[in-house]
Short mmCIF file of C-alpha atoms in Angstrom, two decimals:
data_model
loop_
_atom_site.label_atom_id
_atom_site.label_comp_id
_atom_site.label_asym_id
_atom_site.label_seq_id
_atom_site.Cartn_x
_atom_site.Cartn_y
_atom_site.Cartn_z
CA MET L 23 9.64 59.52 -2.20
CA SER L 24 9.43 55.89 -1.97
CA SER L 25 12.63 54.18 -0.91
CA ARG L 26 12.03 50.77 -2.99
CA LEU L 27 13.90 49.84 -5.98
CA PRO L 28 11.85 48.19 -8.82
CA ALA L 29 12.63 44.65 -9.09
CA ALA L 30 13.45 44.68 -12.38
CA SER L 31 16.06 47.62 -11.51
CA VAL L 32 17.56 45.10 -8.87
CA SER L 33 17.65 42.16 -11.18
CA ALA L 34 19.29 43.89 -13.83
CA SER L 35 21.98 45.83 -12.00
CA ALA L 36 22.77 42.71 -9.92
CA SER L 37 23.23 40.43 -13.40
CA LEU L 38 25.51 42.90 -14.70
CA PRO L 39 28.62 42.01 -11.80
CA ALA L 40 27.77 38.38 -12.65
CA LEU L 41 28.42 38.51 -15.78
CA ALA L 42 31.34 40.70 -15.23
CA ALA L 43 32.59 37.65 -12.91
CA ILE L 44 32.04 35.02 -15.66
CA VAL L 45 33.78 37.08 -18.69
CA THR L 46 36.95 37.47 -15.59
CA VAL L 47 36.78 33.63 -14.79
CA VAL L 48 36.90 32.37 -18.24
CA LEU L 49 39.41 34.75 -19.95
CA TRP L 50 41.93 34.08 -16.63
CA ALA L 51 41.37 29.86 -17.36
CA SER L 52 42.21 30.60 -21.18
CA ALA L 53 45.73 32.60 -19.59
CA PHE L 54 46.79 29.22 -18.05
CA VAL L 55 46.64 27.42 -21.51
CA GLY L 56 48.36 30.34 -23.35
CA ILE L 57 50.85 30.55 -20.84
CA ARG L 58 51.53 26.83 -20.98
CA ALA L 59 51.67 26.85 -24.63
CA LEU L 60 53.95 29.96 -24.73
CA GLY L 61 56.53 28.75 -22.36
CA ASP L 62 59.14 27.36 -24.84
CA THR L 63 59.04 30.78 -26.63
CA PHE L 64 59.03 33.55 -23.90
CA SER L 65 61.20 33.25 -20.27
CA PRO L 66 58.74 34.05 -17.45
CA GLY L 67 59.74 37.73 -17.02
CA SER L 68 59.60 38.38 -20.83
CA MET L 69 56.64 36.85 -20.85
CA ALA L 70 55.09 38.91 -18.27
CA PHE L 71 56.83 42.62 -19.52
CA LEU L 72 55.02 41.70 -22.75
CA ARG L 73 51.93 40.62 -21.20
CA LEU L 74 51.62 44.10 -19.48
CA LEU L 75 52.75 46.07 -22.31
CA ALA L 76 49.99 44.78 -24.51
CA ALA L 77 47.64 45.64 -21.73
CA VAL L 78 48.54 49.02 -20.48
CA ILE L 79 48.45 50.40 -24.51
CA PRO L 80 44.57 49.49 -24.76
CA LEU L 81 43.89 50.47 -21.05
CA THR L 82 45.76 54.03 -21.50
CA VAL L 83 43.53 54.73 -25.02
CA ILE L 84 40.16 53.71 -23.06
CA VAL L 85 41.10 55.97 -19.89
CA ALA L 86 41.67 58.86 -22.11
CA VAL L 87 38.68 58.40 -24.26
CA VAL L 88 36.54 58.16 -21.15
CA ARG L 89 37.90 61.64 -19.62
CA LEU L 90 37.56 63.24 -22.98
CA ARG L 91 33.84 62.01 -23.19
CA SER L 92 33.45 63.40 -19.66
CA ARG L 93 34.91 66.67 -20.17
CA SER L 94 32.75 67.11 -23.68
CA ALA L 95 29.70 65.90 -21.98
CA GLY L 96 30.62 68.76 -19.02
CA VAL L 97 30.82 66.37 -16.10
CA GLN L 98 33.91 67.03 -13.88
CA ALA L 99 36.24 64.00 -14.15
CA ARG L 100 38.10 62.86 -11.01
CA PRO L 101 41.81 63.59 -10.70
CA LEU L 102 43.65 61.24 -13.03
CA LEU L 103 45.90 59.74 -10.32
CA PRO L 104 44.53 58.74 -6.83
CA ARG L 105 46.30 60.48 -3.78
CA GLY L 106 47.95 59.13 -0.82
CA ARG L 107 47.06 55.64 0.51
CA ALA L 108 44.80 55.14 -2.24
CA LEU L 109 47.53 55.61 -5.03
CA GLY L 110 49.92 53.23 -2.55
CA MET L 111 47.25 50.35 -2.45
CA VAL L 112 46.61 50.72 -6.35
CA MET L 113 50.78 50.58 -6.85
CA ALA L 114 51.35 47.77 -4.13
CA TYR L 115 48.51 45.65 -5.71
CA GLY L 116 49.71 46.17 -9.11
CA VAL L 117 53.14 44.97 -7.94
CA ALA L 118 52.17 42.22 -6.10
CA TRP L 119 49.44 41.03 -8.46
CA PHE L 120 49.99 42.02 -12.43
CA ALA L 121 54.06 41.83 -11.70
CA GLY L 122 54.57 39.34 -8.93
CA TYR L 123 51.95 36.76 -9.84
CA THR L 124 52.47 36.49 -13.22
CA ILE L 125 56.25 36.03 -13.12
CA LEU L 126 55.68 33.05 -10.68
CA LEU L 127 52.95 31.77 -12.58
CA ASN L 128 54.88 31.59 -15.89
CA TRP L 129 57.48 29.99 -14.05
CA ALA L 130 55.23 27.71 -12.53
CA GLU L 131 53.90 26.39 -16.12
CA ARG L 132 57.38 25.37 -16.94
CA HIS L 133 57.24 22.92 -14.18
CA LEU L 134 53.68 22.22 -14.12
CA ASP L 135 50.54 21.36 -16.42
CA ALA L 136 47.91 24.37 -16.80
CA GLY L 137 45.29 22.14 -14.74
CA THR L 138 47.81 21.71 -11.69
CA ALA L 139 49.00 25.32 -12.04
CA ALA L 140 45.47 26.27 -11.87
CA LEU L 141 44.59 24.31 -8.69
CA LEU L 142 47.68 25.60 -7.08
CA VAL L 143 46.76 29.24 -7.75
CA ASN L 144 42.99 28.79 -6.72
CA LEU L 145 44.20 28.08 -2.84
CA ALA L 146 44.03 31.51 -2.81
CA PRO L 147 39.96 32.14 -2.76
CA ILE L 148 40.53 30.17 0.41
CA LEU L 149 43.03 32.48 1.80
CA VAL L 150 41.20 35.47 0.23
CA ALA L 151 37.78 34.30 2.13
CA VAL L 152 39.84 33.74 5.57
CA ALA L 153 41.76 37.16 5.42
CA ALA L 154 38.14 38.81 4.24
CA GLY L 155 36.39 37.43 7.04
CA LEU L 156 38.78 38.77 9.65
CA PHE L 157 40.59 41.85 8.73
CA LEU L 158 37.30 43.49 6.03
CA GLY L 159 34.92 42.59 8.28
CA GLU L 160 32.96 40.30 5.92
CA GLY L 161 32.34 36.94 8.59
CA PHE L 162 32.12 33.73 7.33
CA PRO L 163 28.43 33.30 6.45
CA ARG L 164 27.26 29.61 6.34
CA HIS L 165 26.39 29.17 2.71
CA LEU L 166 29.68 31.03 1.63
CA VAL L 167 31.61 28.15 3.86
CA ILE L 168 29.20 25.63 2.84
CA GLY L 169 29.68 26.62 -1.33
CA MET L 170 33.57 26.83 -1.01
CA SER L 171 34.04 23.80 1.43
CA ILE L 172 32.06 21.73 -1.82
CA ALA L 173 34.04 23.88 -4.21
CA PHE L 174 37.42 22.64 -3.08
CA GLY L 175 36.62 19.39 -2.62
CA GLY L 176 36.22 19.36 -6.24
CA VAL L 177 39.56 21.02 -6.70
CA VAL L 178 41.00 18.20 -4.46
CA LEU L 179 39.38 15.54 -6.49
CA ILE L 180 40.93 17.32 -9.47
CA ALA L 181 44.28 17.00 -7.86
CA LEU L 182 43.95 13.36 -7.45
CA GLY L 183 42.87 12.84 -10.98
CA GLY L 184 45.78 14.37 -12.51
CA SER L 185 46.18 14.14 -15.93
CA ALA L 186 45.62 11.07 -18.47
CA THR L 187 48.46 12.30 -20.76
CA ALA L 188 52.01 11.07 -20.68
CA ASP L 189 53.97 14.08 -20.62
CA ALA L 190 52.20 16.18 -18.22
CA HIS L 191 54.18 16.56 -15.28
CA ALA L 192 54.71 18.63 -11.72
CA ASP L 193 57.41 18.89 -9.20
CA TRP L 194 58.24 20.32 -6.14
CA LEU L 195 59.74 23.66 -7.44
CA GLY L 196 56.71 24.01 -9.77
CA ILE L 197 54.28 23.29 -6.72
CA VAL L 198 56.29 26.06 -4.46
CA LEU L 199 55.98 28.42 -7.23
CA GLY L 200 52.13 27.80 -7.96
CA VAL L 201 51.46 28.31 -4.22
CA GLY L 202 53.55 31.33 -3.99
CA ALA L 203 51.63 32.68 -6.95
CA ALA L 204 48.39 32.08 -5.13
CA VAL L 205 49.69 33.94 -2.17
CA LEU L 206 50.47 37.06 -4.20
CA TYR L 207 47.23 36.53 -5.85
CA ALA L 208 45.43 36.67 -2.10
CA THR L 209 47.70 39.92 -1.41
CA GLY L 210 46.40 41.47 -4.51
CA VAL L 211 43.02 40.96 -3.94
CA LEU L 212 42.51 42.25 -0.65
CA ILE L 213 44.49 45.42 -1.52
CA GLN L 214 42.56 46.04 -4.50
CA LYS L 215 39.28 45.62 -2.67
CA SER L 216 40.52 48.07 -0.19
CA ALA L 217 41.54 50.76 -3.13
CA LEU L 218 38.44 50.35 -4.97
CA ARG L 219 36.04 51.71 -2.29
CA THR L 220 38.11 55.12 -3.43
CA VAL L 221 39.28 54.75 -6.77
CA ASP L 222 37.11 53.67 -9.78
CA ALA L 223 37.59 50.17 -11.41
CA LEU L 224 38.90 51.46 -14.54
CA THR L 225 41.44 53.68 -13.15
CA ALA L 226 42.61 51.03 -10.51
CA THR L 227 43.32 48.68 -13.21
CA TRP L 228 44.89 50.79 -15.43
CA LEU L 229 47.43 51.89 -12.95
CA GLY L 230 47.81 48.52 -11.41
CA ALA L 231 48.88 47.31 -15.39
CA VAL L 232 51.44 50.29 -15.24
CA ALA L 233 53.03 49.56 -11.70
CA GLY L 234 53.53 46.06 -12.57
CA LEU L 235 54.64 46.91 -16.25
CA VAL L 236 57.39 49.37 -14.53
CA ALA L 237 58.12 46.60 -12.05
CA THR L 238 58.73 43.96 -15.05
CA ALA L 239 60.69 46.51 -17.19
CA PRO L 240 64.45 44.88 -16.34
CA PHE L 241 62.91 42.40 -18.66
CA ALA L 242 62.58 44.50 -21.47
CA PRO L 243 65.81 43.45 -23.22
CA VAL L 244 65.51 39.63 -22.86
CA ALA L 245 61.44 40.41 -24.28
CA VAL L 246 62.89 42.25 -27.53
CA ALA L 247 65.54 39.53 -27.96
CA GLU L 248 62.85 36.94 -27.58
CA LEU L 249 60.39 38.93 -30.05
CA ALA L 250 62.87 38.64 -32.66
CA GLY L 251 63.12 34.70 -32.80
CA ALA L 252 59.30 34.33 -32.14
CA GLN L 253 56.95 33.15 -34.96
CA SER L 254 54.13 34.96 -35.28
CA GLU L 255 51.90 32.75 -33.74
CA ALA L 256 53.44 33.44 -30.41
CA ILE L 257 53.37 37.08 -31.06
CA TRP L 258 50.06 37.44 -31.23
CA ALA L 259 49.08 34.94 -28.29
CA VAL L 260 51.08 37.22 -25.98
CA ILE L 261 49.34 39.89 -27.01
CA TYR L 262 46.14 38.16 -26.11
CA LEU L 263 47.26 37.54 -22.86
CA GLY L 264 47.67 41.03 -22.69
CA VAL L 265 44.60 42.29 -24.28
CA GLY L 266 41.77 39.26 -23.15
CA PRO L 267 42.78 37.91 -19.73
CA THR L 268 44.52 41.10 -18.57
CA ALA L 269 43.12 44.65 -19.68
CA ILE L 270 39.46 43.14 -20.46
CA ALA L 271 39.09 40.50 -17.61
CA PHE L 272 40.97 42.35 -14.54
CA SER L 273 38.66 45.44 -15.70
CA THR L 274 35.68 42.78 -15.46
CA TRP L 275 37.06 41.67 -12.07
CA ALA L 276 37.32 44.86 -10.57
CA TYR L 277 34.10 46.09 -11.64
CA ALA L 278 32.71 43.06 -10.01
CA LEU L 279 34.59 43.26 -6.92
CA ALA L 280 33.75 46.71 -6.48
CA ARG L 281 29.77 45.29 -6.19
CA THR L 282 30.28 42.54 -3.65
CA ASP L 283 32.20 40.84 -1.02
CA ALA L 284 35.85 39.78 -1.68
CA SER L 285 34.99 36.64 -0.50
CA ALA L 286 32.53 35.89 -2.66
CA MET L 287 34.21 36.66 -5.94
CA ALA L 288 36.92 34.66 -4.65
CA ALA L 289 34.60 31.81 -4.72
CA THR L 290 33.47 32.43 -8.13
CA THR L 291 36.97 31.74 -9.69
CA LEU L 292 37.08 28.27 -8.15
CA VAL L 293 35.54 27.11 -11.48
CA VAL L 294 38.78 28.29 -13.34
CA PRO L 295 40.60 24.61 -12.86
CA ALA L 296 37.24 23.05 -14.36
CA ILE L 297 37.89 25.31 -17.46
CA VAL L 298 41.38 25.09 -17.88
CA ILE L 299 41.07 21.15 -18.05
CA VAL L 300 38.82 21.36 -20.45
CA LEU L 301 40.42 24.18 -22.41
CA SER L 302 43.55 22.23 -22.34
CA TRP L 303 42.24 18.98 -23.27
CA ALA L 304 40.59 20.65 -26.31
CA LEU L 305 43.81 22.80 -27.20
CA LEU L 306 47.08 21.07 -25.56
CA GLY L 307 45.88 17.39 -25.47
CA GLU L 308 46.12 17.21 -21.95
CA LEU L 309 42.95 14.64 -21.03
CA PRO L 310 41.46 14.81 -17.73
CA THR L 311 40.43 11.62 -15.95
CA GLY L 312 37.09 10.66 -14.62
CA VAL L 313 37.86 11.87 -11.49
CA GLY L 314 38.77 15.10 -12.60
CA ILE L 315 35.67 15.74 -14.27
CA VAL L 316 33.67 14.70 -11.01
CA GLY L 317 36.03 17.39 -9.15
CA GLY L 318 35.13 20.07 -11.69
CA LEU L 319 31.62 19.58 -11.66
CA LEU L 320 31.90 20.11 -7.83
CA CYS L 321 33.43 23.13 -8.30
CA LEU L 322 30.96 24.38 -10.44
CA ALA L 323 28.47 23.34 -7.91
CA GLY L 324 29.94 24.87 -4.85
CA VAL L 325 30.11 28.27 -6.63
CA ALA L 326 26.70 27.86 -7.65
CA ILE L 327 25.70 27.61 -3.91
CA ALA L 328 28.24 30.78 -2.85
CA ARG L 329 26.82 32.96 -5.83
CA ARG L 330 23.03 31.98 -5.75
CA LEU L 331 22.85 32.37 -1.90
CA LEU L 332 25.10 35.36 -1.39
CA PRO L 333 23.71 38.55 -3.29
CA MET L 334 26.04 40.51 -5.49
CA SER L 335 25.86 43.79 -3.39
CA PRO L 336 26.26 43.82 0.23
CA ARG L 337 23.66 46.05 0.55
CA VAL L 338 21.20 44.90 -1.74
CA GLY L 339 19.19 41.61 -0.74
CA ARG L 340 19.59 41.26 2.41
CA ARG L 341 16.53 41.74 4.61
CA PRO L 342 16.81 43.48 7.49
CA ARG L 343 15.10 41.13 10.40
CA ASN L 344 13.72 44.32 12.10
CA LEU L 345 13.86 47.44 10.86
CA ASP L 346 11.90 49.21 13.27
CA PRO L 347 13.10 48.77 16.89
CA SER L 348 9.58 49.48 18.57
CA SER L 349 8.28 46.60 16.24
CA SER L 350 7.76 42.84 17.68
CA PRO L 351 9.45 40.33 15.04
CA MET L 352 6.20 38.97 14.46
CA THR L 353 4.33 41.93 13.39
CA PRO L 354 4.73 42.99 10.08
CA LEU L 355 6.23 46.74 9.44
CA ASP L 356 3.92 49.67 8.70
CA PRO L 357 5.33 50.88 5.55
CA ARG L 358 4.42 54.66 6.64
CA ARG L 359 6.96 54.27 9.66
CA VAL L 360 9.68 53.36 7.43
CA SER L 361 11.85 55.73 5.54
CA GLY L 362 14.91 55.59 3.45
CA THR L 363 16.42 56.94 0.78
CA THR L 364 17.63 55.63 -3.04
CA ALA L 365 21.11 54.96 -3.51
CA THR L 366 22.38 53.99 -7.44
CA GLU L 367 22.61 50.27 -7.18
CA GLY L 368 26.09 48.89 -7.82
CA THR L 369 28.15 52.44 -6.89
CA PRO L 370 31.09 51.44 -4.91
CA PRO L 371 31.53 52.05 -1.39
CA CYS L 372 33.30 55.59 -0.31
CA ALA L 373 34.68 56.36 2.53
CA SER L 374 33.34 59.90 2.84
CA SER L 375 29.83 58.88 1.99
CA PRO L 376 27.32 57.87 4.86
CA PRO L 377 25.73 54.85 5.29
CA VAL L 378 22.36 54.27 3.07
CA SER L 379 19.33 52.34 4.20
CA ARG L 380 16.77 51.04 1.52
CA SER L 381 14.60 48.00 1.43
CA VAL L 382 14.02 45.87 -1.75
CA ASP L 383 11.13 43.60 -2.67
CA ARG L 384 11.70 40.02 -3.00
#
């Protein structure tokens, strides 16, 4: 059996994680604007609880439907809950990211405009890239470093450009809260990356949201009281935060993260501030400056470099320099001497699975 995958199959399977990453960053960018708009209606803790409640309900329905369809098709489904260390990691990233990060971000946006909050939170990709290189064995590929450097330069320009809106503001408490949110964001990504080796993306997202909902449950009484005095537009907005930027975006994020390096995925989120600037300009009247626009373009360029020159899957697209130890680097390999097996593209690596070798046509 040939070990070579059709070029069209590789291209299609690689484009799905890229599309999932795009959906994620757009929805997450909209969340910054939504949180800013709802800051006068809901307190940080109650907004986090309501957002997670709105996320857990559809995620629970989806998980139930998927399991029922698997049973009806005769497919043996995995246990509903992972066990041992895997369950602990999912719970940990749920509390850190879904609960802690959300509360700190909600609080920070009471002191920061949406664009500045997005800038501070996107310090997280730098933290993720460094930690992934040190502890996850992903290293520091030159193209990733170049792309992230350019993108982060764009982030700095946006910060220097600020906002042309008079009521846009920032104080030290907001900055500290924003940096704290970035630390929790980075922590959540790293823990989730490890959990996704043995837990599928949908289950990890659902259980993480449940853990976050339980952690924010003490804010439920305040949330009920604030709901009673909220207008219908605010209620629908907080539901959107739960369904869109949480249930959908975290699912697409987990799907893409399971199929690429944590540092490359984190680099993708550097475009979020640029999108936030545009959305906040259109929806909140927070106008970007010319310097901010240039910074946003640099963000896009840097992420394009990181994503284009780094493969979506660490096992696809990297041509080994010499598959055959006995062949000369200058001598083409005889195809009859290269053997391998074909694996399903995009399958998250499992701790119990042996390594799979294959070659891919360019």
